[in-house]
Short mmCIF file of C-alpha atoms and ligand atoms in Angstrom, two decimals:
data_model
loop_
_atom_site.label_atom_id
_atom_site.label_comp_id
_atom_site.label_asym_id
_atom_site.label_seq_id
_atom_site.Cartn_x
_atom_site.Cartn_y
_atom_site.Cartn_z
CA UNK A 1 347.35 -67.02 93.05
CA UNK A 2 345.89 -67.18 89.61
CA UNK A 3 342.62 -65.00 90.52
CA UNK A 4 341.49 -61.03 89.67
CA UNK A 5 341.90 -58.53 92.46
CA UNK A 6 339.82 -59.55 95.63
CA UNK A 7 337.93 -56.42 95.49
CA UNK A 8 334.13 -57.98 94.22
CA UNK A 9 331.58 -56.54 95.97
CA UNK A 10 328.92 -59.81 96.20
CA UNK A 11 324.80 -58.11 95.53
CA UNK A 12 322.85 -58.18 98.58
CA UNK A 13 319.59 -57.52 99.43
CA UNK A 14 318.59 -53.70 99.72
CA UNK A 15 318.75 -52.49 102.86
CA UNK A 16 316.74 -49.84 104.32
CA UNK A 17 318.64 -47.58 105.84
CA UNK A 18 316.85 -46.42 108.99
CA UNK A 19 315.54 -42.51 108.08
CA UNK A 20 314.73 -43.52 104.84
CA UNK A 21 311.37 -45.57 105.45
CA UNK A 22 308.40 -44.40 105.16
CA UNK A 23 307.49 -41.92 107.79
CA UNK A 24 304.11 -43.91 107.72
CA UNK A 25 306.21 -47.38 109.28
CA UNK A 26 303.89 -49.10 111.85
CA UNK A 27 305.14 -50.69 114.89
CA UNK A 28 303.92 -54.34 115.27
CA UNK A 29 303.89 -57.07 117.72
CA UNK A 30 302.57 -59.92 118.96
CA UNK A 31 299.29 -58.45 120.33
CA UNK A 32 298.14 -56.70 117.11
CA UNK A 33 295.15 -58.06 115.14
CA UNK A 34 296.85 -59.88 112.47
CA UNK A 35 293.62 -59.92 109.98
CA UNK A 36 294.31 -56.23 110.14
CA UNK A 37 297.88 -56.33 109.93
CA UNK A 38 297.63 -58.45 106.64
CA UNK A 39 295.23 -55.83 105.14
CA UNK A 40 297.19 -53.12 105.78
CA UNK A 41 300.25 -54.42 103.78
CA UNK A 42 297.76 -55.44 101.02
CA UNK A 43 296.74 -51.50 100.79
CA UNK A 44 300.37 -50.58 101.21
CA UNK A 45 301.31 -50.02 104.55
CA UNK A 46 305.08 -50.75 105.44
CA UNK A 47 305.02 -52.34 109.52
CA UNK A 48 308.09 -52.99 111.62
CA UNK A 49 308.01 -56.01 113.35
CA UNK A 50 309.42 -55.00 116.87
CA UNK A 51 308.87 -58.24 119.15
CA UNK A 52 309.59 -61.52 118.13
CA UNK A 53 310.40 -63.48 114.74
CA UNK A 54 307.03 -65.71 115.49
CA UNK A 55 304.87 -62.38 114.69
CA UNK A 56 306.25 -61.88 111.48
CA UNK A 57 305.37 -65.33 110.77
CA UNK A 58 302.21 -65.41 112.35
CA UNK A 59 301.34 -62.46 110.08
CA UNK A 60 303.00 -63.78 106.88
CA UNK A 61 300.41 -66.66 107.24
CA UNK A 62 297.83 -64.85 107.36
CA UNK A 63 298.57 -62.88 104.52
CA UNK A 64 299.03 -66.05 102.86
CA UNK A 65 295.33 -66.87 103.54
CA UNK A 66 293.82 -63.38 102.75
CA UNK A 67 295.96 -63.51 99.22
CA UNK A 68 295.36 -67.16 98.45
CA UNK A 69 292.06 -68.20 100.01
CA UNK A 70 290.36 -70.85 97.11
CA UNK A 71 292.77 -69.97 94.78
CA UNK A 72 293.98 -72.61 92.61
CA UNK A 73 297.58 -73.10 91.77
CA UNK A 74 296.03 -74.96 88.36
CA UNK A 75 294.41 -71.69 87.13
CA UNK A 76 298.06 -70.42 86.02
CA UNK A 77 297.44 -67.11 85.23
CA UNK A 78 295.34 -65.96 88.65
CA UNK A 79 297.60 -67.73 90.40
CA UNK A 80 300.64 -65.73 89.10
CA UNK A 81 298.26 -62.48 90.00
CA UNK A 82 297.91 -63.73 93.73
CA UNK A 83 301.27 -64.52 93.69
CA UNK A 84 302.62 -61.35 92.56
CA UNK A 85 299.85 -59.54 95.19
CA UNK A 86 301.57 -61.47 98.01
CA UNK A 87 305.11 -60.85 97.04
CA UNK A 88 304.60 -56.91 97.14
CA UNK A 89 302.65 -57.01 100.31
CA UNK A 90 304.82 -59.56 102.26
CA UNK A 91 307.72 -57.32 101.41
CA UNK A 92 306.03 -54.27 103.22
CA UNK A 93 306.80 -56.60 106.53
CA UNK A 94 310.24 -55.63 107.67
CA UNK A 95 312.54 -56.92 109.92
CA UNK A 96 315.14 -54.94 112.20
CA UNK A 97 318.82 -56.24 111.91
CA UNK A 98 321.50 -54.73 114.52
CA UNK A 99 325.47 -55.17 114.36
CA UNK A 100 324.67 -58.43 111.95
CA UNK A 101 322.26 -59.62 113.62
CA UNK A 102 318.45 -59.91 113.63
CA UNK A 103 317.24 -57.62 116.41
CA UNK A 104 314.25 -59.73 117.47
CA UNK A 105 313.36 -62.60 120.13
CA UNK A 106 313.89 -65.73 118.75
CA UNK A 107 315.20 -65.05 115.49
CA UNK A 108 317.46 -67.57 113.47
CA UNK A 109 321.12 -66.78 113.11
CA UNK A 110 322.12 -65.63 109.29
CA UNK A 111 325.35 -65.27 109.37
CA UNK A 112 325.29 -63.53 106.25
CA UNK A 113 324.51 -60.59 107.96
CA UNK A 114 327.10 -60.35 109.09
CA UNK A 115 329.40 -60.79 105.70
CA UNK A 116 327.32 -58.56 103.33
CA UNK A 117 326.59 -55.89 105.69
CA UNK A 118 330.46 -54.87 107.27
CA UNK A 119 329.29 -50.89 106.37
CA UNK A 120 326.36 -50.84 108.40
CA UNK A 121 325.32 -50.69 112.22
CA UNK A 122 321.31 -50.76 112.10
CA UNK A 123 318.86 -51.48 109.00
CA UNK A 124 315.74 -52.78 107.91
CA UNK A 125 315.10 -56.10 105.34
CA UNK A 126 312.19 -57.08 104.46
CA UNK A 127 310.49 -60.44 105.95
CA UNK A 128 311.10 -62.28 102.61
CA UNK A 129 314.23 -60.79 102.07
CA UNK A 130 315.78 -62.76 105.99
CA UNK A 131 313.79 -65.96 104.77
CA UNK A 132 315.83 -65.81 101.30
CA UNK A 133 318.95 -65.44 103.38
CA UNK A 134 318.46 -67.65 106.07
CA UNK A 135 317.60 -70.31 103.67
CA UNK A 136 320.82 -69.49 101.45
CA UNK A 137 323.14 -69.64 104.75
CA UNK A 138 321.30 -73.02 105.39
CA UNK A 139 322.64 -74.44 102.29
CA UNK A 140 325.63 -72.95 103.05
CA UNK A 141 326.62 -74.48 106.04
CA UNK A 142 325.64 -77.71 105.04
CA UNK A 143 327.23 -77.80 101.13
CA UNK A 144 326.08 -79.93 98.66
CA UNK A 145 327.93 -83.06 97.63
CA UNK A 146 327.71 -83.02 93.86
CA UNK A 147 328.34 -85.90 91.54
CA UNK A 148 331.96 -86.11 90.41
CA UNK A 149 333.15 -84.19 93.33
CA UNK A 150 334.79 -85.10 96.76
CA UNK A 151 334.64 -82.09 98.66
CA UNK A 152 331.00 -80.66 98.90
CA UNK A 153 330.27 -77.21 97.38
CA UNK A 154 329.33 -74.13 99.98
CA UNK A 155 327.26 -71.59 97.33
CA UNK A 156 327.66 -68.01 98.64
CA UNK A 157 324.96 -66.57 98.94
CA UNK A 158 323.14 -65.05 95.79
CA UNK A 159 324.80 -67.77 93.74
CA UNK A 160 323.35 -70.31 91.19
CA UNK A 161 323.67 -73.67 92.42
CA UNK A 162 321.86 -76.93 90.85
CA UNK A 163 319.73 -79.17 93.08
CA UNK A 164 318.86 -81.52 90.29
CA UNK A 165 322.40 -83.07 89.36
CA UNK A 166 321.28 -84.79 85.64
CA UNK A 167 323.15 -82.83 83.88
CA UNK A 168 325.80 -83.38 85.92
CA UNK A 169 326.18 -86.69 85.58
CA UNK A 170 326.12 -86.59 81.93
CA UNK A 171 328.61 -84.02 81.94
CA UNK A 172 330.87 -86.05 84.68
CA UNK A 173 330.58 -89.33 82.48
CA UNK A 174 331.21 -87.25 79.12
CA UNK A 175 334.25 -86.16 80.80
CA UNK A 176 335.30 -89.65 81.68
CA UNK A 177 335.26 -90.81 78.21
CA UNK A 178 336.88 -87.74 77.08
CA UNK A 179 340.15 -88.85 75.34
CA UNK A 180 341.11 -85.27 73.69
CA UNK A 181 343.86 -83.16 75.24
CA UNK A 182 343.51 -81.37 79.03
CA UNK A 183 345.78 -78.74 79.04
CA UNK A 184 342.63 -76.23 79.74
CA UNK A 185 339.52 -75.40 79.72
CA UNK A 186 336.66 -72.25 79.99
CA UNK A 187 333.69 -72.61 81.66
CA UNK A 188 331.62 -69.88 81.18
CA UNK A 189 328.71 -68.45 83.63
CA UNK A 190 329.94 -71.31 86.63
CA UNK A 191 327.86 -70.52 89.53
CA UNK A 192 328.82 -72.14 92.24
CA UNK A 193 331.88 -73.73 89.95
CA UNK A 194 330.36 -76.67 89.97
CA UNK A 195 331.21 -78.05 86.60
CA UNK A 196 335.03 -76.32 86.38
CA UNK A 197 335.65 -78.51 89.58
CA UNK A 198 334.67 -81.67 87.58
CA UNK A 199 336.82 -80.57 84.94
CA UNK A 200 339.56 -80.09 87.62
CA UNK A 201 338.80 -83.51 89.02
CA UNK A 202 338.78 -85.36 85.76
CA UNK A 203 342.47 -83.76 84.83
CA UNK A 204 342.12 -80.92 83.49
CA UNK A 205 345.51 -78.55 83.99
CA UNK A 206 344.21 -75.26 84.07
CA UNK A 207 340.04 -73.59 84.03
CA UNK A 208 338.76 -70.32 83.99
CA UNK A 209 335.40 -70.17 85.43
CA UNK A 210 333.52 -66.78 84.41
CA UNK A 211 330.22 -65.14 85.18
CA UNK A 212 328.55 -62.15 84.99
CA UNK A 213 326.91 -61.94 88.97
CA UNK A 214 330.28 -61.33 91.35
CA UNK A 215 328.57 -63.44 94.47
CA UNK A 216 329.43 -66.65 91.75
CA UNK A 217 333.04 -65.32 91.50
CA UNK A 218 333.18 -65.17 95.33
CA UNK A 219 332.00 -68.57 95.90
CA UNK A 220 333.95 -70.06 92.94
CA UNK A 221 336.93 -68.42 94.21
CA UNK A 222 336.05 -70.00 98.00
CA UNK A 223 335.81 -73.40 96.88
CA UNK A 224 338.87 -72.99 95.49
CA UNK A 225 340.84 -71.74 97.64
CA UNK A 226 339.51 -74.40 100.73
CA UNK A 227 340.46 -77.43 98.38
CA UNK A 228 343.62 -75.63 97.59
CA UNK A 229 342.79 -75.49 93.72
CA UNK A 230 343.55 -72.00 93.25
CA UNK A 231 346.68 -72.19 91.24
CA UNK A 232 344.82 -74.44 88.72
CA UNK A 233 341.84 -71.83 88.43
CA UNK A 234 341.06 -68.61 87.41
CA UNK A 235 337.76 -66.85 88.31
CA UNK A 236 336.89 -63.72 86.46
CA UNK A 237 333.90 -61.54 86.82
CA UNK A 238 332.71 -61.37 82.80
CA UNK A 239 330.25 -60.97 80.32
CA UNK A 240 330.75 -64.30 78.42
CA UNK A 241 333.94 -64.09 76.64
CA UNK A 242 334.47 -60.29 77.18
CA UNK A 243 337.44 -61.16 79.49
CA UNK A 244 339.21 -64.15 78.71
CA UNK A 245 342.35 -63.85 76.11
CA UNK A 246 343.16 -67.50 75.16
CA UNK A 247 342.21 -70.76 73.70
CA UNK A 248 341.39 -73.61 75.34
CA UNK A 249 341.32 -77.65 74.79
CA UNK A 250 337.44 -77.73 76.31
CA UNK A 251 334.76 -74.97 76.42
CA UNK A 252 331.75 -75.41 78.36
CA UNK A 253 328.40 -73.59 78.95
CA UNK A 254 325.59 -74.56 80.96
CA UNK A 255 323.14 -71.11 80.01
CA UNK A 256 319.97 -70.44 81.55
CA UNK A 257 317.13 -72.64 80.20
CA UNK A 258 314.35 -70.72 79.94
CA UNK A 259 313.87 -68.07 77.32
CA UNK A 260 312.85 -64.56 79.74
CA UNK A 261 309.42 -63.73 78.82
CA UNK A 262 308.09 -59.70 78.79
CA UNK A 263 306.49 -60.13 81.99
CA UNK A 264 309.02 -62.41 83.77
CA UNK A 265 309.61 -60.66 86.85
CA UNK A 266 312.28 -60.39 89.20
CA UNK A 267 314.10 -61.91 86.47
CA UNK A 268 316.78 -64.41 87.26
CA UNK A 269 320.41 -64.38 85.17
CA UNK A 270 320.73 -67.80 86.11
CA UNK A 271 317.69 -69.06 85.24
CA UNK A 272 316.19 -66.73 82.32
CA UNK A 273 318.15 -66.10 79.11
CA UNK A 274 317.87 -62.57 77.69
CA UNK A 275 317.39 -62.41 73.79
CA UNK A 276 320.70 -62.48 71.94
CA UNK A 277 322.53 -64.66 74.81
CA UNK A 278 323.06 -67.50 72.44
CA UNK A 279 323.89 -65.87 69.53
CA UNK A 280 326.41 -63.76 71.00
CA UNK A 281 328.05 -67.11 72.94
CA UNK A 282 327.84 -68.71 69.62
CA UNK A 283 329.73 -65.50 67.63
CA UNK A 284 332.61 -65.78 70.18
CA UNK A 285 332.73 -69.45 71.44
CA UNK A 286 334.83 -70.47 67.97
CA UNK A 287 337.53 -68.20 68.69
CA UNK A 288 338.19 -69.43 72.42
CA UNK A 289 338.45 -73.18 71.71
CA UNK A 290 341.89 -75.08 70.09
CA UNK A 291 342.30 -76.90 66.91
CA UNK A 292 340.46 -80.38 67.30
CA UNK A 293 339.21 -78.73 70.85
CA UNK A 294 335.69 -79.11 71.88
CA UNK A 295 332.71 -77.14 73.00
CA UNK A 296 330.10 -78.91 75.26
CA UNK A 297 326.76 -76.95 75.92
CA UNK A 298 324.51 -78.24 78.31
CA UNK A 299 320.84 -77.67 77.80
CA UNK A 300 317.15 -79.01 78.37
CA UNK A 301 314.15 -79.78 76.50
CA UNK A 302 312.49 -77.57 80.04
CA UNK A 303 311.17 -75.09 77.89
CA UNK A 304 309.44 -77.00 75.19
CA UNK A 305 308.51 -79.66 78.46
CA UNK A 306 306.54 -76.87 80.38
CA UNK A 307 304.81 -75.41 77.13
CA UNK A 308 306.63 -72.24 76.98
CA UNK A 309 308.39 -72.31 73.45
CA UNK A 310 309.12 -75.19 71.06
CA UNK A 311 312.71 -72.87 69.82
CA UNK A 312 315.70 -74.27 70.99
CA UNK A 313 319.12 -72.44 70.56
CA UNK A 314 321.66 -75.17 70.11
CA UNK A 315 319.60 -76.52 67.67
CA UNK A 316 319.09 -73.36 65.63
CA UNK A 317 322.28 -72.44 65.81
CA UNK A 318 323.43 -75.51 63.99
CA UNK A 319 320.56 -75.77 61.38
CA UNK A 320 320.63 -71.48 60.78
CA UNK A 321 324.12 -71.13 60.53
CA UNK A 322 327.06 -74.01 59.85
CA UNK A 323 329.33 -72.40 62.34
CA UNK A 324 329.75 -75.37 64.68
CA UNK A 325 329.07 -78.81 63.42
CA UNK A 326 327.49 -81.69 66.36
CA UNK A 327 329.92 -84.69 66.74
CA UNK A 328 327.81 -86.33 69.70
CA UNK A 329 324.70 -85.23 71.32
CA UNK A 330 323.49 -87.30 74.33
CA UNK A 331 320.17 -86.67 76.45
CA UNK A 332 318.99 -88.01 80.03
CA UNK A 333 315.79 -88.27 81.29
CA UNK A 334 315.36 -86.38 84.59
CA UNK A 335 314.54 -88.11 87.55
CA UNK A 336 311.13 -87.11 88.94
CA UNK A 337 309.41 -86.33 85.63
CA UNK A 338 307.22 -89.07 85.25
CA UNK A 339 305.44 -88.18 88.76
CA UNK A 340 305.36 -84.60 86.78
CA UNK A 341 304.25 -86.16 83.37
CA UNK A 342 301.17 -87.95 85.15
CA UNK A 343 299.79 -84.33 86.46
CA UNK A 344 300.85 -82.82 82.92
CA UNK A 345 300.30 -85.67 80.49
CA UNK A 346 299.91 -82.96 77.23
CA UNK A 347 303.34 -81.95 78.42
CA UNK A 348 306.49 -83.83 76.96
CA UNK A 349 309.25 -85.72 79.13
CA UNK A 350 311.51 -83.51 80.25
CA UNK A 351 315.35 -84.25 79.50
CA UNK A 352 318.92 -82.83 79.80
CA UNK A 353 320.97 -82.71 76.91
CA UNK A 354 324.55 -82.74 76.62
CA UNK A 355 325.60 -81.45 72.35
CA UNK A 356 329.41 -81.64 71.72
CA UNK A 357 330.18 -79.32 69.02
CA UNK A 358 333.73 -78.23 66.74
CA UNK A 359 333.94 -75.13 65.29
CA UNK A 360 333.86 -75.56 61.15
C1 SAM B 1 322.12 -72.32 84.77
S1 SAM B 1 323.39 -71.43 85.60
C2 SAM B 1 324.71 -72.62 85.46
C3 SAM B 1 325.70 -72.55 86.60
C4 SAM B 1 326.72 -73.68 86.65
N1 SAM B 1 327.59 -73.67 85.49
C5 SAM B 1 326.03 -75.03 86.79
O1 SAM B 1 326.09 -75.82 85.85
O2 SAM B 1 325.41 -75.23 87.82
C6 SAM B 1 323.82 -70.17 84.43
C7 SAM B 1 324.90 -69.23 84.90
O3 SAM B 1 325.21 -68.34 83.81
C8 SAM B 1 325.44 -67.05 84.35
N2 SAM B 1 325.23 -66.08 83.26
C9 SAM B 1 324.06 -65.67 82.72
N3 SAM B 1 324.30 -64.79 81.73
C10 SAM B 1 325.66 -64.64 81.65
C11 SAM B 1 326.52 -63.86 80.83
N4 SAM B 1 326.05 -63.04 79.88
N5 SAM B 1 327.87 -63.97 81.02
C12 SAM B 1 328.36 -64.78 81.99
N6 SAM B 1 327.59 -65.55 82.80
C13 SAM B 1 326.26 -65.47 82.64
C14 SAM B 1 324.47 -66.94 85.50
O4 SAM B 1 324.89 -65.94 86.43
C15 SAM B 1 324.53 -68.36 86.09
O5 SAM B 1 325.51 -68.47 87.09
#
């Protein structure tokens, strides 16, 4: 099999070992005051839910109320203040999870307890933490049929997958009218895999897929291996280009969109682009792609659409520094916006862009 050593250790959620939480942990349940309760965590109390799933609920919502009451979500900047009050304090609420499973009445089954914690017996999450992974194994069971693709995609958990597919559909019908050579291709930071599959589908001999977060390698290397495509893929775990050693017909990027402000926080890989990203792909790409290959970079107009910077890497790549020259650039209008565009009409249309560039 064409893949790195199976030894990737996929991120999880912290656990808290049991000893190590505060001595100061309150026992909850059904019968406690819950207006209480949600103070509490708001002044920084940690409490144990020790009944049923429905309490933690119960007093997630009213958290919700004490955090949120009249506020908003149009006044942007309290907003993001109540939000971030409400994240700390909701994850004060923890849950207990035994032998991979939650150990409370009526709790959903996540089987991803049961994956990511092999090493460990007893342990506390957090509230938010479960809901993240319940709602991850969700989408996991299910899968997600993607344009271009037969077989649907399962995203382990902790991966980047799309749930708006118009970039995907440019890239699918790009690839259709593709008439250059398919020997290989790179597709670097692939998530769930997504777009290597398409290449896959559309012909393509040989990919490697490559991202930094190892829970994408898993999952990439999943599909994969269910759809019996491993011998015509290569996952690796890497830092753009840091690990692959050859050329390729195609090279493809879909980056993070949004440029990561200061204050972002909890800052998202997938989602956020650190400063440098691009001109660091851009130093390398030329060197990984074939005479009369191509490199496709997928990108969107998001962050000049929600007002949070009018730069835009591809495009000052190509006017700073005559390394790559365009030889088609298509866009797409994403479905949805114009519902969007009503609320925000200072805001511009949002698209997805698809620039095919050759080295110079
Ligand atoms: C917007 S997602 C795109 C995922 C997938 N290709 C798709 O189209 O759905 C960006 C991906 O780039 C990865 N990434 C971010 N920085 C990276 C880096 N320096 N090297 C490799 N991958 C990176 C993220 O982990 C994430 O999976």
């Amino acid at each position: 099999m064409h893949t790195e050593k199976d030894d990737i250790i996929p991120s999880r959620p912290e656990p808290i070992e049991l000893g190590a939480s505060e001595p100061g942990l309150v026992v909850v349940s059904k019968k406690s005051d819950k207006p209480d309760l949600a103070a509490r965590l708001l002044a920084g109390d940690q409490l144990l839910v020790s009944d049923r799933f429905s309490t933690g609920m119960a007093i997630l919502a009213e958290l919700k109320r004490q955090v949120f009451k009249g506020q908003k979500k149009e006044n942007f900047i309290a907003y993001r203040e109540k939000r971030s009050e409400f994240y700390h304090a909701s994850n004060r609420l923890l849950v207990p999870i035994k032998k991979g499973k939650i150990a409370l009445k009526k709790a959903p089954e996540i089987g991803w307890l049961e994956k990511l914690y092999p090493d460990l017996d007893e342990f506390l999450l957090s509230f938010p933490q479960v809901q993240g992974l319940n709602s991850s194994w969700q989408w996991y069971l299910k899968g997600i049929k993607y344009p271009g693709l037969k077989e649907k995609i399962h995203p382990y958990y902790g991966t980047y997958f799309p749930t708006r597919f118009d970039h995907l559909y440019l890239f699918d019908k790009w690839l259709k009218n593709y008439t250059g050579l398919k020997r290989s291709a790179i597709d670097i930071g692939t998530g769930c895999g997504v777009l290597a599959f398409q290449m896959l589908n559309r012909g393509f001999e040989n990919v490697t897929a490559s991202d930094l977060n190892p829970n994408s390698i898993i999952s990439a290397k999943e599909h994969a291996g269910k759809n019996k495509l491993s011998h015509r893929i290569t996952v690796i775990q890497s830092d753009l280009f840091e690990k692959v050693d050859y050329k390729a017909d195609l090279v493809v990027f879909n980056p993070p969109w949004l440029p990561a402000l200061k204050d972002t926080e909890g800052l998202d890989s997938a989602i956020y682009f650190e400063a440098g990203l691009f001109e660091r792909f851009f130093d390398h790409a030329a060197n990984y792609i074939h005479d009369n290959g191509r490199l496709v970079i997928l990108f969107s107009n998001l962050a000049e659409s929600e007002g949070v910077t009018d730069l835009h890497p591809v495009k000052d790549e190509l006017e700073q520094n005559r390394r790559y020259k365009k030889v088609n650039f298509q866009k797409k209008k994403v479905k949805g916006s114009s519902k969007k565009t009503k609320r925000r009409d200072h805001r511009k249309k949002e698209f997805v862009e698809l620039w095919e560039l050759i080295p110079v």
